[in-house]
Amino acid sequence: MIRVALDGLRSRALLSIGTLVLLVIAVASAVVGPAFTVAVGNSYAISRLSEAPNPITGRTWEFQPTGRTTPEEVLADARAAVRVPDGQHDLSVQLETARLPAPGNYGEVQLLARDDACDHLEIEGRCPERPGETIILAGDAEEDDLAIGDRMELGEPLGSLTVVGTYTYPTGPDLDTADLAALEDYWFDPARLASVPPTLVGNPERGGRVLPRRPAPYLVTTDHFEAVPSQDWVVRVDTLIDVPADLDARRLSDLGSATEPVPERLATGTLVEVSRNDLGGVTSDIERERRTAVSSVTPAVVSLVLVALALLSRLTTAAGDLRVPDLALASLRGASRPRVWLLAVAEPVLLVVIALPLGVAAGIGLTGVLIRAWLAPGLPLPLPPAAWLATAAVTAAAVAVCALAVRGVLSRTLADQLSGHLRPRRAGRTAAAAVLVLVAGTLVVTTAAVTRTSGGSTDAGDLILPVLIAAAFGVAATAAARSAAAWLARRRPLGTVGFLAVRAVARRAAGTLVVLPLTVAIAVCTFGAGVYDAAATWRASVAATQAPAHTVWGSELPMSEAVALTHELDPEGRWLMAAGTLVAQDATYVAVDGDRLGRVATWHETWTPGRDVEEIAALLTGTPLPTVTGRQLGLTVTVPRGSEPVTIEVRLRSVEGEVNGYYIGPFAPGTSSLVERVGCPRTCTVEGLLIGGGAGLPVELDGTFALGPMEMDGADRSDVLTDGGWQLTSADELQQVADEVATTSDGLTVRATGRGLAGLTAGDIPSVRPVVAGREATDSIGDVAGGTATSTAGQPPPVTAAVTAESVPFVGPQGAAIDYAMLSANRAIFDSEFDVRVVATGDTPQRIDDALAARGLVITTTQQREMERLDGTAYAIVLRLYLVTAVLVLLMAVAGLAVSTAVQLPGRRLDAASLSVVGVRRRTVLLSVALEQGVVLGAAGLAGLAAGSLAQWIVLRRITLGQVEGVSWPRVVAWVDPSLLSLVAASVALLLGAVAVVSAWATVRRARGASLREKAR
């Protein structure tokens, strides 16, 4: 029996090879799916732990010596006191003082000594070489007006220090990633080198206080500590996490975590752990993401296997068609039905047996290639039990498919066996019932998937949905092609070519049998490519949320000073923009410098479809605020007769971000001019005007007040009033009694009635500010927000959601973007409440990067770094299998189609030869065969594209394509990219068209009358 099967496989070599290839791919897919997902989980755990901030995964202790000792001894005692925990390595120590108050404006200072510190900083000048010498942060040197060679008097117990150099933390977009990682590992936490200005905490009217300035550490030699009392010494000990290359992500709990900070009293001092370690939280996130990533990619693996089985069914049926004469002959010679069955099934089962070891070897090899190409170096190749179970399941399914195909062949009538080809007939009850079950199941699963909430775990319905929809579309396409062809064949044909083509489609069942598996293959290809593209688009959106420009600098500066710094370094707004997040009661806001948003920031296309960043910037901003420069501000005011004298408060913001109100007046009834000294030697922004009593107190106002002309240092500046975009200040912000403001040729007129104040705000700033609200924040942001969120004491003004976005920079869909001028103009905002960043474009000059570093700013991330991090997550790597699936499925479809077409060639050549004998020209036959193939393959292509797009739209609403740290990130937008769909359609059309043309050419190439004579013998 085996010899007979081998002879049969050899005689149908092309068909046998095609079937074997499909079986190998199916078995290999069963191995690759589980093995690669486990490897991805391990690799992701390694990369996530390696890239996590050191304070989160490392451990830190503080050691304070007891008694008088030397610096060298205390460092040795600290090393001996710390027992490096399991999972940690690279113990490092540095000697420092506690924060101690210093006289003058120095604030609370700290000394630090560490071996080779200067080798890990950018130094101007030289490194300290002896006691009494120091290097300080370049920004602090500028702040304190210190130069190299100056002496700093720090008082007791620190004494005096001579500045021999300045330092900055190495940074910049051009810094190599490996060097950056080495720097972070050396310093453990670069934030320790940050300079923190005086910070206002809380509302000063409600007991708030100002925290003193904390300059960056002053680096000194270790010997210098001998002059400092030892009770002020602190040895900081750090260890880094040790991530082995063969880490098993399922055993992350073995890495350990920090202990409670309980002081341990030793003979040499006191040791206490002060770690911010959250390794437990990190490992929990890794495990959750690993499990979700595995479930997210399962539809791709299942779809690939099912497509292979579908094509296997078609090829097995084709092989059975070719064996019908042999099986009929065996039956006529007296072979029993079981023996005929055994003879029929022997060949496909033998192929399954041959394919099993080849598929396992191919799966292991492909997994190894993918691991070496995409995952962490040195990662071992895992073979989990799930891979063997999946292999067994696929093997059993392949045997079942072969048995069903053989059953279909053996159930044919004698007339079908004697005819040259199988003709279409009305479906039997079993086939009709199967189609009804398929359609009903597709509707049920699709409805359930659409109505379920998004973001849940992947279930069985999600796994089979792409193939289920594709099968339903394939059955419909097959029926539609046959019905349309039969209807057209009964009508008067438009020509010989068309008649022959539709007649062949209507009468040749083998030709339309390829529609179903081909539809499934094209649908899965479209689905896989679409999911991969959607995931890549989502990751780009997340990267733009976390890093909304090429480079993101972290800053301890107040928001107003950060804005002033960007304007100082980049007056034209080409490279820099300040941004700060503010947590309010109604939402989390990101305040941006709106005038620079369009030139500096990245605004992802999916956030506000149809609106680009320039439109968003124009929506957020108003008229540029007027500016003045000088020391003498003159103003002419006309006060209505019978009104009380008034004082005009002019609210000015300096380039340093400091806001001051200057009072000009009082102005008696009538027209008078006064001059007031103001502090604007450099440019100041005019934010607001207030008409009231002395010190801004309410006063009786009745009539029309005229303001202007205005002068600055004797020069006419009435344009401040005429072109300033002045609006009435919201009544929620003061006791507003003005009801109209108008522009004149040289100033403004304000009409007011009642006791109170007449407040004006520049810049066309409305009383209710426009914001771009994230999708999840629109419900909490009303036209006029309530409660303390609208209080003038440090919180945002009333806002309205002018545009809803899928995400906004830094805060995602749960926040709102607002222009900083809109937020702070003519209003008190607590700068200490902002988390401040400065974003920069990729072409920012090096001198500006150096200036930012000198001010103490540190690059926290870049957009490229965020993309690389997201592309290296478990989700991103696992989802590459969708792309692999799309390519493999398309190749399988083409290979299966080519084999199926080759099998049909003998019968088609006989038909072509018959037509040639009755006088039909070869060109007509060629065109008719090409048209027939084009109709059949075109129906499969259109159905596959439609099914894949629908499956993509449904499944993208369900599966998780990634996770990022933080509480808010953009959702996956369930839409079909027209450009990608066009690309897939063009590729499918090109391949199927090529198959149709080659099939037509091969059909007529050897179609001769001699073929009929040979057949007759």
mmCIF file of C-alpha atoms in Angstrom, residues 582-773:
data_model
loop_
_atom_site.group_PDB
_atom_site.id
_atom_site.type_symbol
_atom_site.label_atom_id
_atom_site.label_comp_id
_atom_site.label_asym_id
_atom_site.label_seq_id
_atom_site.Cartn_x
_atom_site.Cartn_y
_atom_site.Cartn_z
ATOM 1 C CA LEU A 582 -1.494 71.058 35.360
ATOM 2 C CA VAL A 583 -3.863 68.849 37.327
ATOM 3 C CA ALA A 584 -7.143 70.655 38.017
ATOM 4 C CA GLN A 585 -10.378 69.387 39.468
ATOM 5 C CA ASP A 586 -12.183 69.174 36.163
ATOM 6 C CA ALA A 587 -9.361 67.792 34.005
ATOM 7 C CA THR A 588 -5.636 67.586 33.478
ATOM 8 C CA TYR A 589 -4.463 70.412 31.245
ATOM 9 C CA VAL A 590 -1.374 70.713 29.100
ATOM 10 C CA ALA A 591 -0.506 74.355 28.618
ATOM 11 C CA VAL A 592 1.358 74.980 25.365
ATOM 12 C CA ASP A 593 2.905 78.054 23.825
ATOM 13 C CA GLY A 594 0.267 78.133 21.103
ATOM 14 C CA ASP A 595 2.085 80.528 18.771
ATOM 15 C CA ARG A 596 4.891 77.932 18.454
ATOM 16 C CA LEU A 597 2.759 74.785 18.406
ATOM 17 C CA GLY A 598 2.506 74.551 14.622
ATOM 18 C CA ARG A 599 6.249 75.007 14.045
ATOM 19 C CA VAL A 600 7.656 72.871 16.843
ATOM 20 C CA ALA A 601 5.234 70.160 17.930
ATOM 21 C CA THR A 602 4.075 66.918 16.347
ATOM 22 C CA TRP A 603 0.310 66.537 16.033
ATOM 23 C CA HIS A 604 -0.602 63.020 14.913
ATOM 24 C CA GLU A 605 -3.022 62.786 12.007
ATOM 25 C CA THR A 606 -5.400 60.480 13.877
ATOM 26 C CA TRP A 607 -5.990 62.916 16.749
ATOM 27 C CA THR A 608 -8.134 65.421 14.854
ATOM 28 C CA PRO A 609 -8.854 64.026 11.379
ATOM 29 C CA GLY A 610 -9.269 66.832 8.887
ATOM 30 C CA ARG A 611 -7.484 69.389 11.085
ATOM 31 C CA ASP A 612 -3.722 69.803 10.998
ATOM 32 C CA VAL A 613 -1.536 71.297 13.691
ATOM 33 C CA GLU A 614 -1.647 74.768 12.150
ATOM 34 C CA GLU A 615 -5.438 74.826 12.432
ATOM 35 C CA ILE A 616 -5.263 73.583 16.015
ATOM 36 C CA ALA A 617 -2.750 76.302 16.906
ATOM 37 C CA ALA A 618 -4.945 78.973 15.329
ATOM 38 C CA LEU A 619 -7.954 77.685 17.262
ATOM 39 C CA LEU A 620 -6.128 77.806 20.605
ATOM 40 C CA THR A 621 -4.503 81.218 20.246
ATOM 41 C CA GLY A 622 -5.833 84.727 19.868
ATOM 42 C CA THR A 623 -4.221 88.010 18.880
ATOM 43 C CA PRO A 624 -0.580 88.151 20.029
ATOM 44 C CA LEU A 625 -0.347 90.015 23.312
ATOM 45 C CA PRO A 626 1.070 93.552 22.936
ATOM 46 C CA THR A 627 4.572 94.211 24.263
ATOM 47 C CA VAL A 628 6.394 97.267 25.609
ATOM 48 C CA THR A 629 10.000 98.037 26.486
ATOM 49 C CA GLY A 630 11.112 100.886 28.727
ATOM 50 C CA ARG A 631 10.879 102.428 32.194
ATOM 51 C CA GLN A 632 8.401 105.299 31.906
ATOM 52 C CA LEU A 633 4.803 104.460 30.985
ATOM 53 C CA GLY A 634 2.540 107.400 30.180
ATOM 54 C CA LEU A 635 -1.230 107.220 29.781
ATOM 55 C CA THR A 636 -3.972 109.768 29.012
ATOM 56 C CA VAL A 637 -7.381 108.991 30.541
ATOM 57 C CA THR A 638 -10.729 110.760 30.211
ATOM 58 C CA VAL A 639 -12.999 110.236 33.242
ATOM 59 C CA PRO A 640 -16.712 111.153 32.974
ATOM 60 C CA ARG A 641 -17.737 114.208 34.949
ATOM 61 C CA GLY A 642 -19.464 113.330 38.180
ATOM 62 C CA SER A 643 -17.518 110.076 38.508
ATOM 63 C CA GLU A 644 -15.098 109.329 41.317
ATOM 64 C CA PRO A 645 -11.344 109.520 40.588
ATOM 65 C CA VAL A 646 -9.990 106.254 39.191
ATOM 66 C CA THR A 647 -6.654 104.464 39.066
ATOM 67 C CA ILE A 648 -5.532 102.369 36.102
ATOM 68 C CA GLU A 649 -3.713 99.123 36.864
ATOM 69 C CA VAL A 650 -1.519 97.882 34.007
ATOM 70 C CA ARG A 651 -0.631 94.195 34.306
ATOM 71 C CA LEU A 652 2.801 93.423 32.788
ATOM 72 C CA ARG A 653 4.664 90.126 32.470
ATOM 73 C CA SER A 654 8.447 90.333 32.229
ATOM 74 C CA VAL A 655 10.594 88.086 30.030
ATOM 75 C CA GLU A 656 11.471 86.142 33.184
ATOM 76 C CA GLY A 657 7.772 85.346 33.612
ATOM 77 C CA GLU A 658 7.244 87.618 36.610
ATOM 78 C CA VAL A 659 3.837 89.326 36.629
ATOM 79 C CA ASN A 660 3.466 92.802 38.201
ATOM 80 C CA GLY A 661 0.638 95.275 38.388
ATOM 81 C CA TYR A 662 1.636 98.966 38.008
ATOM 82 C CA TYR A 663 -0.844 101.604 39.160
ATOM 83 C CA ILE A 664 -1.155 104.882 37.240
ATOM 84 C CA GLY A 665 -3.330 107.528 38.847
ATOM 85 C CA PRO A 666 -5.504 108.662 40.339
ATOM 86 C CA PHE A 667 -7.183 110.334 37.378
ATOM 87 C CA ALA A 668 -9.729 113.002 38.307
ATOM 88 C CA PRO A 669 -12.870 113.640 36.193
ATOM 89 C CA GLY A 670 -11.926 115.153 32.851
ATOM 90 C CA THR A 671 -8.912 114.453 30.655
ATOM 91 C CA SER A 672 -5.452 114.128 32.211
ATOM 92 C CA SER A 673 -2.127 112.439 31.555
ATOM 93 C CA LEU A 674 0.171 110.741 34.079
ATOM 94 C CA VAL A 675 3.467 108.876 33.917
ATOM 95 C CA GLU A 676 4.450 105.892 36.066
ATOM 96 C CA ARG A 677 7.804 104.159 36.438
ATOM 97 C CA VAL A 678 7.686 100.503 35.341
ATOM 98 C CA GLY A 679 10.277 97.734 35.370
ATOM 99 C CA CYS A 680 10.542 96.767 31.706
ATOM 100 C CA PRO A 681 14.150 97.380 30.674
ATOM 101 C CA ARG A 682 13.622 94.280 28.553
ATOM 102 C CA THR A 683 10.418 93.434 26.746
ATOM 103 C CA CYS A 684 7.248 93.042 28.846
ATOM 104 C CA THR A 685 3.930 91.618 27.730
ATOM 105 C CA VAL A 686 0.825 93.689 28.450
ATOM 106 C CA GLU A 687 -1.826 91.282 29.723
ATOM 107 C CA GLY A 688 -4.546 93.391 31.261
ATOM 108 C CA LEU A 689 -5.937 96.756 32.346
ATOM 109 C CA LEU A 690 -8.113 97.479 35.359
ATOM 110 C CA ILE A 691 -10.130 100.638 36.005
ATOM 111 C CA GLY A 692 -10.921 100.998 39.703
ATOM 112 C CA GLY A 693 -9.946 102.690 42.915
ATOM 113 C CA GLY A 694 -6.571 102.811 44.593
ATOM 114 C CA ALA A 695 -4.816 99.429 44.914
ATOM 115 C CA GLY A 696 -7.439 97.924 42.625
ATOM 116 C CA LEU A 697 -10.355 98.375 45.043
ATOM 117 C CA PRO A 698 -13.952 98.698 43.774
ATOM 118 C CA VAL A 699 -15.203 102.208 43.042
ATOM 119 C CA GLU A 700 -18.368 103.789 41.676
ATOM 120 C CA LEU A 701 -18.094 103.840 37.856
ATOM 121 C CA ASP A 702 -20.691 105.565 35.745
ATOM 122 C CA GLY A 703 -20.231 106.518 32.099
ATOM 123 C CA THR A 704 -17.726 106.084 29.312
ATOM 124 C CA PHE A 705 -14.012 106.107 30.092
ATOM 125 C CA ALA A 706 -11.450 106.867 27.359
ATOM 126 C CA LEU A 707 -7.933 105.390 27.591
ATOM 127 C CA GLY A 708 -5.225 106.699 25.293
ATOM 128 C CA PRO A 709 -2.944 107.814 23.874
ATOM 129 C CA MET A 710 -0.215 105.704 25.566
ATOM 130 C CA GLU A 711 3.522 106.426 25.601
ATOM 131 C CA MET A 712 6.614 104.487 26.639
ATOM 132 C CA ASP A 713 9.733 106.521 27.396
ATOM 133 C CA GLY A 714 8.208 109.389 25.436
ATOM 134 C CA ALA A 715 7.463 107.344 22.293
ATOM 135 C CA ASP A 716 3.893 106.855 21.184
ATOM 136 C CA ARG A 717 2.650 103.307 21.888
ATOM 137 C CA SER A 718 -1.064 103.744 21.379
ATOM 138 C CA ASP A 719 -0.920 100.595 19.232
ATOM 139 C CA VAL A 720 -0.901 98.662 22.513
ATOM 140 C CA LEU A 721 -4.484 99.850 22.967
ATOM 141 C CA THR A 722 -5.685 99.914 19.368
ATOM 142 C CA ASP A 723 -4.172 96.606 18.201
ATOM 143 C CA GLY A 724 -4.141 94.645 21.460
ATOM 144 C CA GLY A 725 -7.358 92.685 20.955
ATOM 145 C CA TRP A 726 -8.913 93.937 24.201
ATOM 146 C CA GLN A 727 -11.902 92.107 25.646
ATOM 147 C CA LEU A 728 -13.893 92.446 28.866
ATOM 148 C CA THR A 729 -12.563 90.215 31.632
ATOM 149 C CA SER A 730 -14.951 87.482 32.762
ATOM 150 C CA ALA A 731 -17.332 88.495 35.547
ATOM 151 C CA ASP A 732 -16.305 85.253 37.301
ATOM 152 C CA GLU A 733 -12.814 86.645 37.824
ATOM 153 C CA LEU A 734 -13.631 90.071 39.327
ATOM 154 C CA GLN A 735 -16.489 92.379 40.247
ATOM 155 C CA GLN A 736 -17.012 93.414 36.630
ATOM 156 C CA VAL A 737 -19.305 96.411 36.011
ATOM 157 C CA ALA A 738 -18.139 97.254 32.467
ATOM 158 C CA ASP A 739 -20.428 96.164 29.666
ATOM 159 C CA GLU A 740 -18.719 97.418 26.509
ATOM 160 C CA VAL A 741 -15.244 98.106 25.166
ATOM 161 C CA ALA A 742 -14.496 99.730 21.812
ATOM 162 C CA THR A 743 -11.403 100.782 19.862
ATOM 163 C CA THR A 744 -10.770 104.392 18.821
ATOM 164 C CA SER A 745 -8.074 105.962 16.663
ATOM 165 C CA ASP A 746 -5.697 106.386 19.614
ATOM 166 C CA GLY A 747 -6.994 104.100 22.346
ATOM 167 C CA LEU A 748 -10.032 102.480 23.955
ATOM 168 C CA THR A 749 -13.398 103.486 25.353
ATOM 169 C CA VAL A 750 -14.965 101.528 28.199
ATOM 170 C CA ARG A 751 -18.551 101.914 29.337
ATOM 171 C CA ALA A 752 -19.297 100.941 32.929
ATOM 172 C CA THR A 753 -22.174 101.353 35.341
ATOM 173 C CA GLY A 754 -22.215 100.499 39.047
ATOM 174 C CA ARG A 755 -19.847 99.998 41.906
ATOM 175 C CA GLY A 756 -17.035 97.609 41.087
ATOM 176 C CA LEU A 757 -14.194 97.309 38.596
ATOM 177 C CA ALA A 758 -13.788 97.528 34.837
ATOM 178 C CA GLY A 759 -11.354 94.789 33.800
ATOM 179 C CA LEU A 760 -9.890 94.298 30.328
ATOM 180 C CA THR A 761 -7.824 91.412 28.969
ATOM 181 C CA ALA A 762 -5.586 91.668 25.889
ATOM 182 C CA GLY A 763 -5.131 89.199 23.068
ATOM 183 C CA ASP A 764 -8.754 88.654 22.009
ATOM 184 C CA ILE A 765 -9.000 86.239 24.935
ATOM 185 C CA PRO A 766 -12.628 85.308 25.478
ATOM 186 C CA SER A 767 -14.120 84.921 28.930
ATOM 187 C CA VAL A 768 -14.524 81.195 28.238
ATOM 188 C CA ARG A 769 -11.238 79.897 26.826
ATOM 189 C CA PRO A 770 -11.141 77.386 23.951
ATOM 190 C CA VAL A 771 -9.382 74.083 24.552
ATOM 191 C CA VAL A 772 -8.739 70.934 22.563
ATOM 192 C CA ALA A 773 -10.301 68.285 24.778
#
